[in-house]
Short mmCIF file of C-alpha atoms and ligand atoms in Angstrom, two decimals:
data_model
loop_
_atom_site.label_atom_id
_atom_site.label_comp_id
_atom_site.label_asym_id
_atom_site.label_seq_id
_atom_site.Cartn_x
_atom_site.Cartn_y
_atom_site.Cartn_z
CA UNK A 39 137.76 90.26 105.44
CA UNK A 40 135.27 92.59 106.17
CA UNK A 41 132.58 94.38 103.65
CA UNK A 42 130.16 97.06 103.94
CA UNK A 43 127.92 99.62 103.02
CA UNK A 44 131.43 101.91 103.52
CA UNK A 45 134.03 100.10 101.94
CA UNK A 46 131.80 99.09 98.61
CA UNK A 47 128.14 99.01 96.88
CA UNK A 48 125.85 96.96 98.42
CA UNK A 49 123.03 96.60 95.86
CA UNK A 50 120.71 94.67 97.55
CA UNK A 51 117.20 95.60 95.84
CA UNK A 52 114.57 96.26 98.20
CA UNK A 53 116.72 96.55 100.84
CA UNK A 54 118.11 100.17 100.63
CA UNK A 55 121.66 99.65 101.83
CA UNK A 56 122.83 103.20 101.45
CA UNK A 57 125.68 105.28 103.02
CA UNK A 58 124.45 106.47 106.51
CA UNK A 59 125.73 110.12 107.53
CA UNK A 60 128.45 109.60 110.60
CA UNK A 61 127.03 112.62 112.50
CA UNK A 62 123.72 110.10 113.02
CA UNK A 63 125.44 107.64 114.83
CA UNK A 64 127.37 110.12 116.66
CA UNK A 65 124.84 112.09 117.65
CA UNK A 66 122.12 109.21 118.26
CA UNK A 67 125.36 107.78 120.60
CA UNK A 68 125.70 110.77 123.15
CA UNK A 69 125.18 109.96 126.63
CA UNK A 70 122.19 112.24 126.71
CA UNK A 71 120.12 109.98 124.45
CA UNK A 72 121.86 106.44 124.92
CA UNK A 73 121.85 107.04 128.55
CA UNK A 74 117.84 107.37 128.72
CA UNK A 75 115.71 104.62 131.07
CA UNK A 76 112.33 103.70 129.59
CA UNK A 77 111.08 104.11 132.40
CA UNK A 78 112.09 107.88 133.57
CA UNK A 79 109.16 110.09 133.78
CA UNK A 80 107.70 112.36 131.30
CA UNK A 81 109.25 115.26 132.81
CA UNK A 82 113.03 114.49 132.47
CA UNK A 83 112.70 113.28 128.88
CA UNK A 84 110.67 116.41 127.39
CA UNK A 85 113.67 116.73 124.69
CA UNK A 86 113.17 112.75 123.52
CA UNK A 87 109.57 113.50 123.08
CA UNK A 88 109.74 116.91 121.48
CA UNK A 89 111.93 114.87 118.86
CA UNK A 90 109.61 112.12 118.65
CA UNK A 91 106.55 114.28 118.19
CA UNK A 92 108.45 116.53 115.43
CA UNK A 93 109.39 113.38 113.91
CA UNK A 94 105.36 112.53 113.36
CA UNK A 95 105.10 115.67 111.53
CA UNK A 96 107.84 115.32 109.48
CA UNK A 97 106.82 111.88 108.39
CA UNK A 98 103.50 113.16 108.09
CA UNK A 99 104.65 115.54 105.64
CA UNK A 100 106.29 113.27 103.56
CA UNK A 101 103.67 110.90 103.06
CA UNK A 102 100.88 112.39 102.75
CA UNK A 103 99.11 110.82 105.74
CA UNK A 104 97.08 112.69 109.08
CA UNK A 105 98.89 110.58 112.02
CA UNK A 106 101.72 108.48 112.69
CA UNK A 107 102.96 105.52 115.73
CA UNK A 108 106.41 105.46 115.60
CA UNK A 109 106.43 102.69 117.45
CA UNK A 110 107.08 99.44 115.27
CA UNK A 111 110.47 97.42 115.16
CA UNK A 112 110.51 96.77 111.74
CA UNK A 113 108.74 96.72 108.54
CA UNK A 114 107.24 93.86 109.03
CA UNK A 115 105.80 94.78 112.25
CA UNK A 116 104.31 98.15 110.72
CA UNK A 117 102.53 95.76 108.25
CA UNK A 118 101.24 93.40 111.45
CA UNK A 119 99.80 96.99 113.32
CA UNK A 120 98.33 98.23 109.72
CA UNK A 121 96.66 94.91 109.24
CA UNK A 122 95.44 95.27 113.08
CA UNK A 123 94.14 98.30 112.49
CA UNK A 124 92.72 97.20 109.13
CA UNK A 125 90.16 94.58 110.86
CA UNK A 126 89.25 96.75 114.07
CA UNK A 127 88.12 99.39 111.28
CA UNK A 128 85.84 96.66 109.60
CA UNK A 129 84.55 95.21 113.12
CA UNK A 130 84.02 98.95 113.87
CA UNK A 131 81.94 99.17 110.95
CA UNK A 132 79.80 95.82 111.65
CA UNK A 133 82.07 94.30 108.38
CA UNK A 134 83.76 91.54 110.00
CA UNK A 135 83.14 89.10 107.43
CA UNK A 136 86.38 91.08 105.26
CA UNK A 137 88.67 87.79 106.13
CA UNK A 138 90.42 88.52 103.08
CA UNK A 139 93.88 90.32 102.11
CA UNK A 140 94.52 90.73 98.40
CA UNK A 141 98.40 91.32 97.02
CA UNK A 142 100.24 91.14 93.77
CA UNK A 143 102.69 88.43 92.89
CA UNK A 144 105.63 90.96 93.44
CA UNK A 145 104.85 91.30 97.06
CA UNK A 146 107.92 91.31 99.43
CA UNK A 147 107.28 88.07 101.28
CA UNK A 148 106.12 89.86 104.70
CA UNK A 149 103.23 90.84 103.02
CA UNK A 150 101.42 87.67 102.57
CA UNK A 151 102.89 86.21 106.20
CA UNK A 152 102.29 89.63 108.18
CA UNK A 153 98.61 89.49 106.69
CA UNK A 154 98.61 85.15 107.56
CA UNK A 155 99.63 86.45 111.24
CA UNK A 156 96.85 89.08 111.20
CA UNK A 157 94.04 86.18 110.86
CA UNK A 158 93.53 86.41 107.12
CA UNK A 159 92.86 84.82 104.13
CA UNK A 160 95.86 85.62 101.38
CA UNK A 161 94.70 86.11 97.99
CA UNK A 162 97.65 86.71 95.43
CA UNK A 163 96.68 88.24 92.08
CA UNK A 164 99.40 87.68 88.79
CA UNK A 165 100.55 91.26 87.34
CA UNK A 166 100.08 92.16 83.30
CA UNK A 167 102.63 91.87 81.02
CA UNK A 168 104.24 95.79 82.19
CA UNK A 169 104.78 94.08 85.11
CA UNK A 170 101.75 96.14 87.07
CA UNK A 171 98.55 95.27 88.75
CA UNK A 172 96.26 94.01 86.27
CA UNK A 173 93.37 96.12 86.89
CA UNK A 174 90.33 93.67 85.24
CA UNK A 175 92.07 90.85 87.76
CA UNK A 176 91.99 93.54 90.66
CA UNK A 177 88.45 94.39 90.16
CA UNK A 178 87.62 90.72 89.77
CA UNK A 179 88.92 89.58 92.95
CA UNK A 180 87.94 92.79 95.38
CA UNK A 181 84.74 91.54 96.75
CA UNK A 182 82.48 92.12 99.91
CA UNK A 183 84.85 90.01 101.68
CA UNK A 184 88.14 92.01 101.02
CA UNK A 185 89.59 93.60 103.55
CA UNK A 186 92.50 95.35 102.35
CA UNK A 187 95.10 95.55 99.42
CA UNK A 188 98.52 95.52 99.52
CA UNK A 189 100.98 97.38 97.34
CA UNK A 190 104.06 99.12 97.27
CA UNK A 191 104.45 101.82 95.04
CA UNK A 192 106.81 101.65 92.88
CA UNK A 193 106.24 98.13 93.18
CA UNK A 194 109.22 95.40 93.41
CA UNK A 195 109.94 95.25 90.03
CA UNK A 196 111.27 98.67 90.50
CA UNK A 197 107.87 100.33 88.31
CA UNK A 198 105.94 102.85 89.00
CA UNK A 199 101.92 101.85 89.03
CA UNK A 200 100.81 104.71 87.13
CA UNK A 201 96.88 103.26 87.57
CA UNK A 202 97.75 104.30 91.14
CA UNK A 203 94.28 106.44 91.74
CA UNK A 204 92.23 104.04 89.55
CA UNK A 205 93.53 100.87 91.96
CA UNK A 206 92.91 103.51 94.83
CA UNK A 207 89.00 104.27 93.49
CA UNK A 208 88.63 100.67 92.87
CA UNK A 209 89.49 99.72 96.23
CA UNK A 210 87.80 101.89 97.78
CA UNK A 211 84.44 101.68 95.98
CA UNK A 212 84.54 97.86 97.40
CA UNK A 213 84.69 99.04 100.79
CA UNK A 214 88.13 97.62 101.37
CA UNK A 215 91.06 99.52 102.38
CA UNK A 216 94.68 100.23 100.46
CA UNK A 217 97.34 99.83 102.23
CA UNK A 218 101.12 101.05 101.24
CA UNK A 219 104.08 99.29 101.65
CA UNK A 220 106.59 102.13 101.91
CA UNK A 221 109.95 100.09 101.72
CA UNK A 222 110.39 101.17 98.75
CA UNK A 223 109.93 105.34 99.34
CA UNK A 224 113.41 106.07 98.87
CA UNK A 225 112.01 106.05 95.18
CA UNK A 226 109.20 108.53 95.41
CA UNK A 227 110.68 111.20 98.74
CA UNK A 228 109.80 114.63 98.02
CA UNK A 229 107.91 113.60 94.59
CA UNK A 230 105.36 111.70 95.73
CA UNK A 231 103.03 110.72 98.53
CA UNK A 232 101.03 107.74 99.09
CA UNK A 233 98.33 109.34 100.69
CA UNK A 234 98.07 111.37 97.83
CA UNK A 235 97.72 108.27 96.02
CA UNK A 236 94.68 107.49 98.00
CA UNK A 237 96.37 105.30 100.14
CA UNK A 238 94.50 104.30 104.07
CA UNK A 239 97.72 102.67 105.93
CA UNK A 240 101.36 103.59 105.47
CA UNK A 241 104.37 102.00 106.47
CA UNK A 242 108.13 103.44 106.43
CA UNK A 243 111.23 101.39 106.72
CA UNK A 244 113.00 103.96 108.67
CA UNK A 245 116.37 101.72 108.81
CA UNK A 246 116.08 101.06 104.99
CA UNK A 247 115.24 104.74 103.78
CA UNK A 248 116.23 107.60 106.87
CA UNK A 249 119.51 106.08 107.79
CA UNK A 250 120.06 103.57 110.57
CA UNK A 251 122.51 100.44 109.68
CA UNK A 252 121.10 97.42 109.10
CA UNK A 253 121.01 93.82 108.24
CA UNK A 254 122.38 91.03 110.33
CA UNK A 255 119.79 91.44 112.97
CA UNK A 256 119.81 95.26 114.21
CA UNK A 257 117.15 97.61 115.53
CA UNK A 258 114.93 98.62 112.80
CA UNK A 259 111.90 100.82 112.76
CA UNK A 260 108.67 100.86 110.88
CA UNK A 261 106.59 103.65 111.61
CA UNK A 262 102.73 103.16 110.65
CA UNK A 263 100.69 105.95 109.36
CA UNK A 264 96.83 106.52 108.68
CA UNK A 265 94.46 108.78 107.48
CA UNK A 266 92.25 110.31 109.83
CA UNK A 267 89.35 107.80 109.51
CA UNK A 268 91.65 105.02 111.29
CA UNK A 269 93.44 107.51 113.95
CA UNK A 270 91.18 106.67 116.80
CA UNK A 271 92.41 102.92 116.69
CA UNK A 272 96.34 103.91 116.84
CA UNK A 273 98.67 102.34 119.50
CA UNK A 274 99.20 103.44 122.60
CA UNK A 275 100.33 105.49 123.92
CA UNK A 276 100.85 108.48 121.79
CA UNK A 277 103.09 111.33 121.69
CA UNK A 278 100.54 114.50 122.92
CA UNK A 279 101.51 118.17 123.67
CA UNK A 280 100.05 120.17 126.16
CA UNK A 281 98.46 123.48 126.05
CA UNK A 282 101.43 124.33 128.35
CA UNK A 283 104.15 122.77 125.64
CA UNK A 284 104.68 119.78 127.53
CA UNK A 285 105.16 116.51 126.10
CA UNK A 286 103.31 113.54 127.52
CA UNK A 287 102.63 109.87 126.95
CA UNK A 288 98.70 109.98 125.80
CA UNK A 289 96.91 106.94 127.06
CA UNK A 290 93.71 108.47 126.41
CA UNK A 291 92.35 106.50 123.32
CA UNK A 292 89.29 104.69 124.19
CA UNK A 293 89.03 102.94 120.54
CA UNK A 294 92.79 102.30 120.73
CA UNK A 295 94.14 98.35 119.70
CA UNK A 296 96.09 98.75 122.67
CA UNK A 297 100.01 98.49 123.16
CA UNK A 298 102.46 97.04 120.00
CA UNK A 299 105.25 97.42 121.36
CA UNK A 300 107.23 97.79 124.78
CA UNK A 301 108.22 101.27 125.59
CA UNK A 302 108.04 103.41 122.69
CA UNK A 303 109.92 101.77 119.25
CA UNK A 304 113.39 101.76 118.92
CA UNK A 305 114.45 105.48 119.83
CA UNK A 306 117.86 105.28 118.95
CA UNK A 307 116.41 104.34 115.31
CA UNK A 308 113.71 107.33 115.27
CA UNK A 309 116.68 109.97 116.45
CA UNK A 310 118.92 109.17 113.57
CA UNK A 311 115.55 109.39 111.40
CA UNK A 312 115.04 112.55 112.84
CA UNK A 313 118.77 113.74 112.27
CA UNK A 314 118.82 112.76 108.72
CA UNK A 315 115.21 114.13 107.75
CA UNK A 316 116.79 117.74 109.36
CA UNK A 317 120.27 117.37 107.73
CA UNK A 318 118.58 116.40 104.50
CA UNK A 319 115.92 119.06 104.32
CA UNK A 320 112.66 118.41 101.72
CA UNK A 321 115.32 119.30 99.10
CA UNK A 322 117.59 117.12 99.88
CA UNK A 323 115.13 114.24 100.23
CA UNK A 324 113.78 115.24 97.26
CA UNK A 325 117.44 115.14 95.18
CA UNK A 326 118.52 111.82 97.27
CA UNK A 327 115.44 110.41 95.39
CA UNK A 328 115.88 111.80 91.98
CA UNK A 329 119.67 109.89 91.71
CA UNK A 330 118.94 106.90 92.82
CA UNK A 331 116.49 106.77 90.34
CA UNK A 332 118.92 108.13 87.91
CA UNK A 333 121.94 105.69 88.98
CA UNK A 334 119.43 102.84 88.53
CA UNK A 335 118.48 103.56 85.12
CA UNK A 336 121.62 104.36 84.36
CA UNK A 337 123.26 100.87 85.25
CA UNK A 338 119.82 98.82 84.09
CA UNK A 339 120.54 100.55 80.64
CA UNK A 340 124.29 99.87 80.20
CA UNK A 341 123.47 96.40 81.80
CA UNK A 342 120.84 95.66 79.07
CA UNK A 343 123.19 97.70 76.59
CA UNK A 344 125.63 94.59 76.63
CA UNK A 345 123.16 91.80 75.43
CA UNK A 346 124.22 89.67 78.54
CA UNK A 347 121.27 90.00 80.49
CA UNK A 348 117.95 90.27 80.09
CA UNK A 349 114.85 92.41 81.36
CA UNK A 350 111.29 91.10 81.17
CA UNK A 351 109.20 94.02 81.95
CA UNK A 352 110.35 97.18 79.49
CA UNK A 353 109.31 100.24 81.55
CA UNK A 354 111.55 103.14 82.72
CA UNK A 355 112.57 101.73 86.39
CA UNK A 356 112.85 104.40 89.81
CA UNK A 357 115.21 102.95 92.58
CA UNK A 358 115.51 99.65 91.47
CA UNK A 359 115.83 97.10 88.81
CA UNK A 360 115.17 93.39 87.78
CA UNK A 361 117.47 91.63 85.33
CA UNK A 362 117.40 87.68 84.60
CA UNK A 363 120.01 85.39 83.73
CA UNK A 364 118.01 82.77 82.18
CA UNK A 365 119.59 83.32 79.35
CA UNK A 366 123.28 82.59 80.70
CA UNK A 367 121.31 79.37 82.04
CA UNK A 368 119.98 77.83 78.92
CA UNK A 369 123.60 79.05 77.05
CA UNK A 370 126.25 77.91 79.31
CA UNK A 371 124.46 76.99 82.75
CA UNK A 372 125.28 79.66 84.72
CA UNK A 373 122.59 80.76 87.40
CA UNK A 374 121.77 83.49 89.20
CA UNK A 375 123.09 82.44 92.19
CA UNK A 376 126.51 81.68 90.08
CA UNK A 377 126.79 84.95 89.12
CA UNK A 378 125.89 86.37 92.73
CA UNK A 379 128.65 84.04 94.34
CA UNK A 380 131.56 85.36 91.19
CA UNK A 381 130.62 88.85 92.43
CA UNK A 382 132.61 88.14 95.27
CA UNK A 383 135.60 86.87 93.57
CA UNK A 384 135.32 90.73 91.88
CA UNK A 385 135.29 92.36 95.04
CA UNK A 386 132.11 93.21 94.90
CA UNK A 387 128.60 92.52 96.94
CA UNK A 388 126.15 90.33 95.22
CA UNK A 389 122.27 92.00 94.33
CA UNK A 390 119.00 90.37 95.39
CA UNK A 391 119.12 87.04 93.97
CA UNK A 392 115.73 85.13 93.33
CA UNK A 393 113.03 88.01 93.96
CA UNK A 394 110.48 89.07 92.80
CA UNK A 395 109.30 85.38 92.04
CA UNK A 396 107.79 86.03 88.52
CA UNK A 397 111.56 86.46 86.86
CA UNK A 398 113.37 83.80 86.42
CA UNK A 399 116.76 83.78 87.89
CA UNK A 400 117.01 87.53 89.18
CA UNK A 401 119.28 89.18 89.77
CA UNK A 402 117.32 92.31 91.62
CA UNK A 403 119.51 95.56 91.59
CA UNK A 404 119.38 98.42 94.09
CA UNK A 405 122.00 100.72 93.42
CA UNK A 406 120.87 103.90 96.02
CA UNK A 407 121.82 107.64 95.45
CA UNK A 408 125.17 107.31 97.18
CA UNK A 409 127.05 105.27 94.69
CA UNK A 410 129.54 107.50 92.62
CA UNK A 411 129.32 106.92 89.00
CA UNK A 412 132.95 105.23 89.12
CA UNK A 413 131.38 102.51 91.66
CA UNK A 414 128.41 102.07 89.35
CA UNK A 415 130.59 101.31 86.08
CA UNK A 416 132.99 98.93 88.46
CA UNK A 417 129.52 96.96 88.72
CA UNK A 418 128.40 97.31 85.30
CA UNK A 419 131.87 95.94 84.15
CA UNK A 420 131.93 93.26 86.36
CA UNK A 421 128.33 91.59 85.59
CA UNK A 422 129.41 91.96 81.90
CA UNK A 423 132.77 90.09 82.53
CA UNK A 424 131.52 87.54 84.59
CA UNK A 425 128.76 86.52 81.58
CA UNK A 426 131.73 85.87 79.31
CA UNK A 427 134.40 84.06 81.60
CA UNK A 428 134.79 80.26 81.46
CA UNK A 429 131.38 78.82 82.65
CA UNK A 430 133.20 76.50 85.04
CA UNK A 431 135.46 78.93 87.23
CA UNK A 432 131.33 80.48 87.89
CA UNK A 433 130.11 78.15 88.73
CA UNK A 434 132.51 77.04 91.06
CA UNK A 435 132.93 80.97 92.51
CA UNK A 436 133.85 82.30 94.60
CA UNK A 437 137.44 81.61 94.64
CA UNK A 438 139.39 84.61 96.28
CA UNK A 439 137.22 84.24 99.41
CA UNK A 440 138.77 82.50 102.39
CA UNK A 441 135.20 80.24 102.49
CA UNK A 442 134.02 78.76 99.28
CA UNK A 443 130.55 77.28 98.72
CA UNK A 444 128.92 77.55 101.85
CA UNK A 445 126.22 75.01 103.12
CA UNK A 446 123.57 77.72 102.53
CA UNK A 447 120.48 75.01 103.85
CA UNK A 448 122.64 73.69 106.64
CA UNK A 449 123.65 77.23 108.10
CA UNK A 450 119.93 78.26 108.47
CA UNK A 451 118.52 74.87 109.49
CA UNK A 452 121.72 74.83 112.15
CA UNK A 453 123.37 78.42 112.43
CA UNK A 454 126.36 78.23 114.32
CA UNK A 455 126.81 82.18 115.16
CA UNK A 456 130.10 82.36 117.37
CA UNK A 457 133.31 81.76 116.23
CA UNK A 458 136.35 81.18 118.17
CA UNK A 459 138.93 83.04 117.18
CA UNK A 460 142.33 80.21 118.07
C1 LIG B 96 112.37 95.14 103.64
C2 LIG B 96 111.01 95.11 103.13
C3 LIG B 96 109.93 94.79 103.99
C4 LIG B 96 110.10 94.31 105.41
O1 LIG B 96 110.82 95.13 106.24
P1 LIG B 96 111.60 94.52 107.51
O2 LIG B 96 112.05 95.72 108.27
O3 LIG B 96 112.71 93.70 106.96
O4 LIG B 96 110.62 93.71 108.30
C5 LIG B 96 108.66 94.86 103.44
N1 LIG B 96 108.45 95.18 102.16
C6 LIG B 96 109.45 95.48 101.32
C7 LIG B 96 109.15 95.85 99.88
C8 LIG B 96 110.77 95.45 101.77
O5 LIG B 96 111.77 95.72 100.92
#
């Protein structure tokens, strides 16, 4: 009764549920690693830390950015340090009246609460019509008061923002920082870096992009990175090398916000980072990108081929895709969430239902680069056959599942998470 990333697509946009290599979690599980106490000394870990200070580099080099901690849980978490090290950058600079955090109305929803948890003031600014950042509303809003804004690039929609270095001036020329949302780089590896972009403040899902299981809970990891004007307020401690080679713990960062995290991050999560970057190589990176942009164009344009669905924003997408089913609503009823639970009945696991906010009944498609082209037109088919099968077996999917319906309000309000098996 079982499903996963293995036995089927898991399309899940924004959430990168792709096919993790074996020899990650094999390796990442030897005794050697999994056997490590946080609190060994330096000296009998030097191989943990050469990894985790190669690691920086290699992230470094990806995004385009001067220094990295590796030591957030999550994304979310990355976002809480960037926005920490966002206001110790204005106090630093006698600019402590920047209380305010601007995003766009396609923000993932830790956005607006990791900035709320930071101590400031959410301002939310409506995209155009392409489904970008409206640059006259952008320049509008940024004021003395703005501390930072918020983007991911490609945005949630799945588009690229092509005004990328005119948001970036813009930004900047107000005195407030940019800060990158890099959930979404399995778009952009290899092609594109956000500090290229002009971005400040850099965060990488590690277990949505470089390989590390997740969903339902797991260790995650969301490395933060800067440019150099923000490096002296990084976490401690830091990775340092010694004239000598050696690895060490650096505590010595007089400016630093202090400790984010117990022990260092989530190794077992950096390791299998660091297994896949190597296994992968720039190339590699670079060609995972390139089809799962391809595989999501490829299903958003024989999805939009069949006249079922429809797609508000027009633009070519990259790793993802947003389709909406208002128009199965208004014909015969059907809702997003219909469709989604009829997926199952098919086999198959449902999309992203309900996000990005500004499309009506989404249905938010992530396909990744390790989806065969057989998989992809299994999906395709499906979403097409489900728009023309009696309205009423829909909506009262799924069907073939041993649990109908569930109570989707009562199992969060009152999750019941053992089960006993007589
Ligand atoms: C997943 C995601 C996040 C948050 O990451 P977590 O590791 O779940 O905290 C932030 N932004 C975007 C666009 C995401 O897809």
């Amino acid at each position: 009764m079982n499903y996963s990333i293995d036995s089927g697509m898991y399309p899940l946009g924004s959430c990168t549920m792709k096919y993790n290599p074996r020899i990650c979690e094999e390796i990442s599980s030897w005794d050697k690693f999994s056997c490590t106490h946080p609190f060994q000394d330096y000296s009998t870990i030097q191989g943990n830390l050469q990894i985790l200070f190669e690691l920086e580099r290699m992230v470094c080099d990806l995004t385009g950015m001067d220094y990295f901690c590796l030591q957030p849980a999550a994304g979310a978490h990355g976002e809480f340090l960037g926005l920490l090290l966002t206001r110790v950058y204005h106090e630093s600079k006698g600019e402590s009246h920047r209380t305010e955090v601007i995003l766009p109305d396609t923000a993932h929803g830790t956005n607006p609460a990791s900035a709320a948890m930071a101590g400031y003031k959410i301002n939310e600014i409506p995209s155009n019509t392409e489904g970008t950042v409206d640059l006259d509303i952008l320049e509008k809003t940024l004021t003395n008061n703005t501390a930072c804004f918020m983007l991911t690039n490609p945005n949630t929609l799945g588009i690229f923002e092509s005004d990328i270095l005119e948001i970036s001036k813009m930004v900047h020329k107000a005195g407030a920082l940019l800060y990158y949302d890099g959930a979404n780089m399995n778009a952009i590896m290899g092609e594109a870096r956000p500090g290229d972009m002009g971005f400040d403040i850099v965060h990488l899902n590690l277990h949505k992009t470089f390989s590390t299981p997740h969903g339902g809970g797991g260790p995650g990891s969301g490395p933060v990175g800067v440019n150099i004007k923000l490096e002296k307020f990084l976490p401690i401690p830091r990775i340092g090398k010694k004239k000598d080679g050696t690895y060490i713990f650096d505590y010595d960062a007089p400016e630093s916000i202090g400790k984010i995290k117990g022990f260092y991050g989530n190794f077992s999560v950096l390791l299998k980072a660091y297994i896949y970057i190597t296994l992968m190589g720039k190339d590699g990176l670079k060609e995972a990108s390139e089809i799962a942009v391809l595989n999501s164009n490829y299903m958003k344009q024989k999805i939009l081929e069949s006249g079922k669905y429809k797609m508000t924003y027009k633009p070519l997408r990259k790793h993802e895709f947003v389709i909406s089913c208002e128009k199965l609503k208004q014909e015969k009823g059907i809702t997003a969430k219909d469709i989604a639970k009829r997926l199952l009945d098919h086999g198959l696991h449902p999309p992203t239902v309900y996000f990005p906010m500004i499309v009506m009944e989404a249905l938010m498609i992530e396909p990744t680069e390790t989806e065969s082209k057989e998989d992809l037109d299994r999906y395709i088919d499906a979403l097409i056959k489900i728009a023309d099968e009696d309205p009423e077996i829909v909506k009262n999917s799924p069907i073939n599942t041993s649990v109908k319906r569930v109570d989707e309000v009562g199992a969060t309000k009152n999750p019941i998470l053992t089960w006993n098996m007589i």
